[in-house]
Amino acid sequence: MKKHINILYFSWIVISLAIFSYLTIKFYPRYLENEFPLFTDLTVLIFLPSYFCLTWLAIHLMSIITKNRILNVIITFSIVGIAFVISIIGLEFNLLMNTVISLLALSIGSVHYSITFILFYLSDFNKSLNNK
């Protein structure tokens, strides 16, 4: 069973990295010289969750490397805060709409992080890192 969870965890990380990187690059909102502004607004609904999933994936990988729990919390809040501010500044909506869309995308990224953390906790990667 542990071997299956290890394979599932590793596959989850690799596939998530590939899919969310592709979606973030492909659906990056381009507001200049755009013939279809409504389509650009719809691409934001794909771009932002992918962006926040990549952010949480980077935080997960950083937390594996860093062992200090206080440093992990500080870096996590810093990275999420900076990513949130960048997502609000980067959108061309009003501030309330930017905040709502970014919070929804952040919550989707948080769900992805939770699944990643559970798979990591159940895998042997967690135990091998704790023994070192």
mmCIF file with all atom_site columns, C-alpha atoms in Angstrom:
data_model
loop_
_atom_site.group_PDB
_atom_site.id
_atom_site.type_symbol
_atom_site.label_atom_id
_atom_site.label_alt_id
_atom_site.label_comp_id
_atom_site.label_asym_id
_atom_site.label_entity_id
_atom_site.label_seq_id
_atom_site.pdbx_PDB_ins_code
_atom_site.Cartn_x
_atom_site.Cartn_y
_atom_site.Cartn_z
_atom_site.occupancy
_atom_site.B_iso_or_equiv
_atom_site.pdbx_formal_charge
_atom_site.auth_seq_id
_atom_site.auth_comp_id
_atom_site.auth_asym_id
_atom_site.auth_atom_id
_atom_site.pdbx_PDB_model_num
ATOM 1   C CA . MET A 1 1   ? 0.000   0.000  0.000   1.00 0.00 ? 1   MET A CA 1
ATOM 2   C CA . LYS A 1 2   ? 2.830   2.400  0.862   1.00 0.00 ? 2   LYS A CA 1
ATOM 3   C CA . LYS A 1 3   ? 4.423   1.836  -2.525  1.00 0.00 ? 3   LYS A CA 1
ATOM 4   C CA . HIS A 1 4   ? 1.187   2.859  -4.237  1.00 0.00 ? 4   HIS A CA 1
ATOM 5   C CA . ILE A 1 5   ? 0.954   6.006  -2.123  1.00 0.00 ? 5   ILE A CA 1
ATOM 6   C CA . ASN A 1 6   ? 4.579   6.873  -2.938  1.00 0.00 ? 6   ASN A CA 1
ATOM 7   C CA . ILE A 1 7   ? 3.877   6.493  -6.651  1.00 0.00 ? 7   ILE A CA 1
ATOM 8   C CA . LEU A 1 8   ? 0.646   8.466  -6.302  1.00 0.00 ? 8   LEU A CA 1
ATOM 9   C CA . TYR A 1 9   ? 2.403   11.286 -4.416  1.00 0.00 ? 9   TYR A CA 1
ATOM 10  C CA . PHE A 1 10  ? 5.258   11.529 -6.908  1.00 0.00 ? 10  PHE A CA 1
ATOM 11  C CA . SER A 1 11  ? 2.850   11.390 -9.856  1.00 0.00 ? 11  SER A CA 1
ATOM 12  C CA . TRP A 1 12  ? 0.633   14.030 -8.217  1.00 0.00 ? 12  TRP A CA 1
ATOM 13  C CA . ILE A 1 13  ? 3.591   16.415 -7.884  1.00 0.00 ? 13  ILE A CA 1
ATOM 14  C CA . VAL A 1 14  ? 4.894   15.872 -11.426 1.00 0.00 ? 14  VAL A CA 1
ATOM 15  C CA . ILE A 1 15  ? 1.482   16.013 -13.108 1.00 0.00 ? 15  ILE A CA 1
ATOM 16  C CA . SER A 1 16  ? 0.432   19.049 -11.058 1.00 0.00 ? 16  SER A CA 1
ATOM 17  C CA . LEU A 1 17  ? 3.626   20.856 -11.950 1.00 0.00 ? 17  LEU A CA 1
ATOM 18  C CA . ALA A 1 18  ? 3.214   20.072 -15.650 1.00 0.00 ? 18  ALA A CA 1
ATOM 19  C CA . ILE A 1 19  ? -0.501  20.867 -15.923 1.00 0.00 ? 19  ILE A CA 1
ATOM 20  C CA . PHE A 1 20  ? -0.510  24.017 -13.812 1.00 0.00 ? 20  PHE A CA 1
ATOM 21  C CA . SER A 1 21  ? 2.627   25.366 -15.494 1.00 0.00 ? 21  SER A CA 1
ATOM 22  C CA . TYR A 1 22  ? 1.019   24.826 -18.884 1.00 0.00 ? 22  TYR A CA 1
ATOM 23  C CA . LEU A 1 23  ? -2.270  26.434 -17.815 1.00 0.00 ? 23  LEU A CA 1
ATOM 24  C CA . THR A 1 24  ? -0.509  29.391 -16.213 1.00 0.00 ? 24  THR A CA 1
ATOM 25  C CA . ILE A 1 25  ? 1.534   30.085 -19.332 1.00 0.00 ? 25  ILE A CA 1
ATOM 26  C CA . LYS A 1 26  ? -1.236  29.343 -21.834 1.00 0.00 ? 26  LYS A CA 1
ATOM 27  C CA . PHE A 1 27  ? -3.996  31.331 -20.128 1.00 0.00 ? 27  PHE A CA 1
ATOM 28  C CA . TYR A 1 28  ? -1.976  34.308 -18.919 1.00 0.00 ? 28  TYR A CA 1
ATOM 29  C CA . PRO A 1 29  ? -4.368  37.260 -19.384 1.00 0.00 ? 29  PRO A CA 1
ATOM 30  C CA . ARG A 1 30  ? -3.224  39.621 -22.125 1.00 0.00 ? 30  ARG A CA 1
ATOM 31  C CA . TYR A 1 31  ? -5.227  42.832 -22.001 1.00 0.00 ? 31  TYR A CA 1
ATOM 32  C CA . LEU A 1 32  ? -3.310  44.780 -24.636 1.00 0.00 ? 32  LEU A CA 1
ATOM 33  C CA . GLU A 1 33  ? -4.243  44.432 -28.315 1.00 0.00 ? 33  GLU A CA 1
ATOM 34  C CA . ASN A 1 34  ? -6.971  41.948 -27.509 1.00 0.00 ? 34  ASN A CA 1
ATOM 35  C CA . GLU A 1 35  ? -9.868  41.548 -29.915 1.00 0.00 ? 35  GLU A CA 1
ATOM 36  C CA . PHE A 1 36  ? -11.968 39.564 -27.442 1.00 0.00 ? 36  PHE A CA 1
ATOM 37  C CA . PRO A 1 37  ? -11.842 41.168 -23.975 1.00 0.00 ? 37  PRO A CA 1
ATOM 38  C CA . LEU A 1 38  ? -14.561 38.859 -22.646 1.00 0.00 ? 38  LEU A CA 1
ATOM 39  C CA . PHE A 1 39  ? -12.414 35.844 -23.530 1.00 0.00 ? 39  PHE A CA 1
ATOM 40  C CA . THR A 1 40  ? -9.550  37.418 -21.587 1.00 0.00 ? 40  THR A CA 1
ATOM 41  C CA . ASP A 1 41  ? -11.822 37.774 -18.579 1.00 0.00 ? 41  ASP A CA 1
ATOM 42  C CA . LEU A 1 42  ? -12.690 34.086 -18.844 1.00 0.00 ? 42  LEU A CA 1
ATOM 43  C CA . THR A 1 43  ? -9.037  33.069 -19.092 1.00 0.00 ? 43  THR A CA 1
ATOM 44  C CA . VAL A 1 44  ? -8.498  34.665 -15.693 1.00 0.00 ? 44  VAL A CA 1
ATOM 45  C CA . LEU A 1 45  ? -10.785 31.991 -14.240 1.00 0.00 ? 45  LEU A CA 1
ATOM 46  C CA . ILE A 1 46  ? -8.313  29.353 -15.439 1.00 0.00 ? 46  ILE A CA 1
ATOM 47  C CA . PHE A 1 47  ? -5.131  31.335 -14.888 1.00 0.00 ? 47  PHE A CA 1
ATOM 48  C CA . LEU A 1 48  ? -5.585  32.345 -11.239 1.00 0.00 ? 48  LEU A CA 1
ATOM 49  C CA . PRO A 1 49  ? -6.327  28.902 -9.751  1.00 0.00 ? 49  PRO A CA 1
ATOM 50  C CA . SER A 1 50  ? -3.378  27.499 -11.713 1.00 0.00 ? 50  SER A CA 1
ATOM 51  C CA . TYR A 1 51  ? -1.192  30.342 -10.474 1.00 0.00 ? 51  TYR A CA 1
ATOM 52  C CA . PHE A 1 52  ? -2.151  29.728 -6.848  1.00 0.00 ? 52  PHE A CA 1
ATOM 53  C CA . CYS A 1 53  ? -1.766  25.949 -7.195  1.00 0.00 ? 53  CYS A CA 1
ATOM 54  C CA . LEU A 1 54  ? 1.781   26.537 -8.442  1.00 0.00 ? 54  LEU A CA 1
ATOM 55  C CA . THR A 1 55  ? 2.355   28.914 -5.544  1.00 0.00 ? 55  THR A CA 1
ATOM 56  C CA . TRP A 1 56  ? 1.185   26.326 -3.015  1.00 0.00 ? 56  TRP A CA 1
ATOM 57  C CA . LEU A 1 57  ? 3.238   23.643 -4.774  1.00 0.00 ? 57  LEU A CA 1
ATOM 58  C CA . ALA A 1 58  ? 6.335   25.816 -4.398  1.00 0.00 ? 58  ALA A CA 1
ATOM 59  C CA . ILE A 1 59  ? 5.476   26.327 -0.724  1.00 0.00 ? 59  ILE A CA 1
ATOM 60  C CA . HIS A 1 60  ? 5.115   22.566 -0.245  1.00 0.00 ? 60  HIS A CA 1
ATOM 61  C CA . LEU A 1 61  ? 8.477   21.848 -1.853  1.00 0.00 ? 61  LEU A CA 1
ATOM 62  C CA . MET A 1 62  ? 10.069  24.649 0.185   1.00 0.00 ? 62  MET A CA 1
ATOM 63  C CA . SER A 1 63  ? 8.639   23.221 3.405   1.00 0.00 ? 63  SER A CA 1
ATOM 64  C CA . ILE A 1 64  ? 10.199  19.846 2.615   1.00 0.00 ? 64  ILE A CA 1
ATOM 65  C CA . ILE A 1 65  ? 13.616  21.466 2.288   1.00 0.00 ? 65  ILE A CA 1
ATOM 66  C CA . THR A 1 66  ? 13.316  23.775 5.300   1.00 0.00 ? 66  THR A CA 1
ATOM 67  C CA . LYS A 1 67  ? 13.053  22.003 8.649   1.00 0.00 ? 67  LYS A CA 1
ATOM 68  C CA . ASN A 1 68  ? 12.495  25.038 10.883  1.00 0.00 ? 68  ASN A CA 1
ATOM 69  C CA . ARG A 1 69  ? 8.753   25.272 11.548  1.00 0.00 ? 69  ARG A CA 1
ATOM 70  C CA . ILE A 1 70  ? 8.735   28.984 12.420  1.00 0.00 ? 70  ILE A CA 1
ATOM 71  C CA . LEU A 1 71  ? 10.699  29.819 9.281   1.00 0.00 ? 71  LEU A CA 1
ATOM 72  C CA . ASN A 1 72  ? 8.227   27.719 7.247   1.00 0.00 ? 72  ASN A CA 1
ATOM 73  C CA . VAL A 1 73  ? 5.274   29.686 8.610   1.00 0.00 ? 73  VAL A CA 1
ATOM 74  C CA . ILE A 1 74  ? 6.949   33.041 7.955   1.00 0.00 ? 74  ILE A CA 1
ATOM 75  C CA . ILE A 1 75  ? 7.953   32.091 4.414   1.00 0.00 ? 75  ILE A CA 1
ATOM 76  C CA . THR A 1 76  ? 4.508   30.601 3.696   1.00 0.00 ? 76  THR A CA 1
ATOM 77  C CA . PHE A 1 77  ? 2.653   33.735 4.758   1.00 0.00 ? 77  PHE A CA 1
ATOM 78  C CA . SER A 1 78  ? 5.138   35.907 2.871   1.00 0.00 ? 78  SER A CA 1
ATOM 79  C CA . ILE A 1 79  ? 4.850   33.942 -0.371  1.00 0.00 ? 79  ILE A CA 1
ATOM 80  C CA . VAL A 1 80  ? 1.049   33.692 -0.196  1.00 0.00 ? 80  VAL A CA 1
ATOM 81  C CA . GLY A 1 81  ? 0.764   37.386 0.649   1.00 0.00 ? 81  GLY A CA 1
ATOM 82  C CA . ILE A 1 82  ? 3.024   38.442 -2.202  1.00 0.00 ? 82  ILE A CA 1
ATOM 83  C CA . ALA A 1 83  ? 1.250   36.106 -4.654  1.00 0.00 ? 83  ALA A CA 1
ATOM 84  C CA . PHE A 1 84  ? -2.128  37.459 -3.529  1.00 0.00 ? 84  PHE A CA 1
ATOM 85  C CA . VAL A 1 85  ? -1.058  41.087 -3.958  1.00 0.00 ? 85  VAL A CA 1
ATOM 86  C CA . ILE A 1 86  ? 0.420   40.337 -7.389  1.00 0.00 ? 86  ILE A CA 1
ATOM 87  C CA . SER A 1 87  ? -2.825  38.649 -8.443  1.00 0.00 ? 87  SER A CA 1
ATOM 88  C CA . ILE A 1 88  ? -4.854  41.675 -7.360  1.00 0.00 ? 88  ILE A CA 1
ATOM 89  C CA . ILE A 1 89  ? -2.547  44.168 -9.062  1.00 0.00 ? 89  ILE A CA 1
ATOM 90  C CA . GLY A 1 90  ? -2.347  42.121 -12.265 1.00 0.00 ? 90  GLY A CA 1
ATOM 91  C CA . LEU A 1 91  ? -6.073  42.023 -12.960 1.00 0.00 ? 91  LEU A CA 1
ATOM 92  C CA . GLU A 1 92  ? -7.949  44.793 -14.701 1.00 0.00 ? 92  GLU A CA 1
ATOM 93  C CA . PHE A 1 93  ? -11.139 44.648 -12.655 1.00 0.00 ? 93  PHE A CA 1
ATOM 94  C CA . ASN A 1 94  ? -12.305 46.809 -9.788  1.00 0.00 ? 94  ASN A CA 1
ATOM 95  C CA . LEU A 1 95  ? -10.737 46.152 -6.394  1.00 0.00 ? 95  LEU A CA 1
ATOM 96  C CA . LEU A 1 96  ? -13.701 44.258 -4.944  1.00 0.00 ? 96  LEU A CA 1
ATOM 97  C CA . MET A 1 97  ? -13.919 41.920 -7.940  1.00 0.00 ? 97  MET A CA 1
ATOM 98  C CA . ASN A 1 98  ? -10.128 41.390 -7.896  1.00 0.00 ? 98  ASN A CA 1
ATOM 99  C CA . THR A 1 99  ? -10.238 40.448 -4.241  1.00 0.00 ? 99  THR A CA 1
ATOM 100 C CA . VAL A 1 100 ? -13.167 38.042 -4.624  1.00 0.00 ? 100 VAL A CA 1
ATOM 101 C CA . ILE A 1 101 ? -11.661 36.294 -7.653  1.00 0.00 ? 101 ILE A CA 1
ATOM 102 C CA . SER A 1 102 ? -8.244  36.052 -5.996  1.00 0.00 ? 102 SER A CA 1
ATOM 103 C CA . LEU A 1 103 ? -9.730  34.672 -2.760  1.00 0.00 ? 103 LEU A CA 1
ATOM 104 C CA . LEU A 1 104 ? -11.655 32.011 -4.680  1.00 0.00 ? 104 LEU A CA 1
ATOM 105 C CA . ALA A 1 105 ? -8.544  31.056 -6.634  1.00 0.00 ? 105 ALA A CA 1
ATOM 106 C CA . LEU A 1 106 ? -6.515  31.018 -3.410  1.00 0.00 ? 106 LEU A CA 1
ATOM 107 C CA . SER A 1 107 ? -9.030  28.641 -1.843  1.00 0.00 ? 107 SER A CA 1
ATOM 108 C CA . ILE A 1 108 ? -8.746  26.292 -4.844  1.00 0.00 ? 108 ILE A CA 1
ATOM 109 C CA . GLY A 1 109 ? -4.970  26.388 -4.446  1.00 0.00 ? 109 GLY A CA 1
ATOM 110 C CA . SER A 1 110 ? -5.367  25.648 -0.737  1.00 0.00 ? 110 SER A CA 1
ATOM 111 C CA . VAL A 1 111 ? -7.413  22.539 -1.513  1.00 0.00 ? 111 VAL A CA 1
ATOM 112 C CA . HIS A 1 112 ? -4.669  21.380 -3.881  1.00 0.00 ? 112 HIS A CA 1
ATOM 113 C CA . TYR A 1 113 ? -2.088  22.014 -1.151  1.00 0.00 ? 113 TYR A CA 1
ATOM 114 C CA . SER A 1 114 ? -4.156  20.028 1.360   1.00 0.00 ? 114 SER A CA 1
ATOM 115 C CA . ILE A 1 115 ? -4.328  17.029 -0.956  1.00 0.00 ? 115 ILE A CA 1
ATOM 116 C CA . THR A 1 116 ? -0.593  17.315 -1.618  1.00 0.00 ? 116 THR A CA 1
ATOM 117 C CA . PHE A 1 117 ? 0.171   17.491 2.106   1.00 0.00 ? 117 PHE A CA 1
ATOM 118 C CA . ILE A 1 118 ? -2.022  14.469 2.889   1.00 0.00 ? 118 ILE A CA 1
ATOM 119 C CA . LEU A 1 119 ? -0.327  12.414 0.170   1.00 0.00 ? 119 LEU A CA 1
ATOM 120 C CA . PHE A 1 120 ? 3.082   13.527 1.456   1.00 0.00 ? 120 PHE A CA 1
ATOM 121 C CA . TYR A 1 121 ? 2.165   12.661 5.037   1.00 0.00 ? 121 TYR A CA 1
ATOM 122 C CA . LEU A 1 122 ? 0.993   9.173  4.044   1.00 0.00 ? 122 LEU A CA 1
ATOM 123 C CA . SER A 1 123 ? 4.009   8.479  1.823   1.00 0.00 ? 123 SER A CA 1
ATOM 124 C CA . ASP A 1 124 ? 7.408   7.151  2.805   1.00 0.00 ? 124 ASP A CA 1
ATOM 125 C CA . PHE A 1 125 ? 9.004   10.423 1.679   1.00 0.00 ? 125 PHE A CA 1
ATOM 126 C CA . ASN A 1 126 ? 7.773   12.017 4.901   1.00 0.00 ? 126 ASN A CA 1
ATOM 127 C CA . LYS A 1 127 ? 9.303   9.302  7.069   1.00 0.00 ? 127 LYS A CA 1
ATOM 128 C CA . SER A 1 128 ? 12.629  9.265  5.244   1.00 0.00 ? 128 SER A CA 1
ATOM 129 C CA . LEU A 1 129 ? 13.011  13.033 5.609   1.00 0.00 ? 129 LEU A CA 1
ATOM 130 C CA . ASN A 1 130 ? 12.131  12.958 9.318   1.00 0.00 ? 130 ASN A CA 1
ATOM 131 C CA . ASN A 1 131 ? 14.760  10.290 10.023  1.00 0.00 ? 131 ASN A CA 1
ATOM 132 C CA . LYS A 1 132 ? 17.624  12.367 8.610   1.00 0.00 ? 132 LYS A CA 1
#
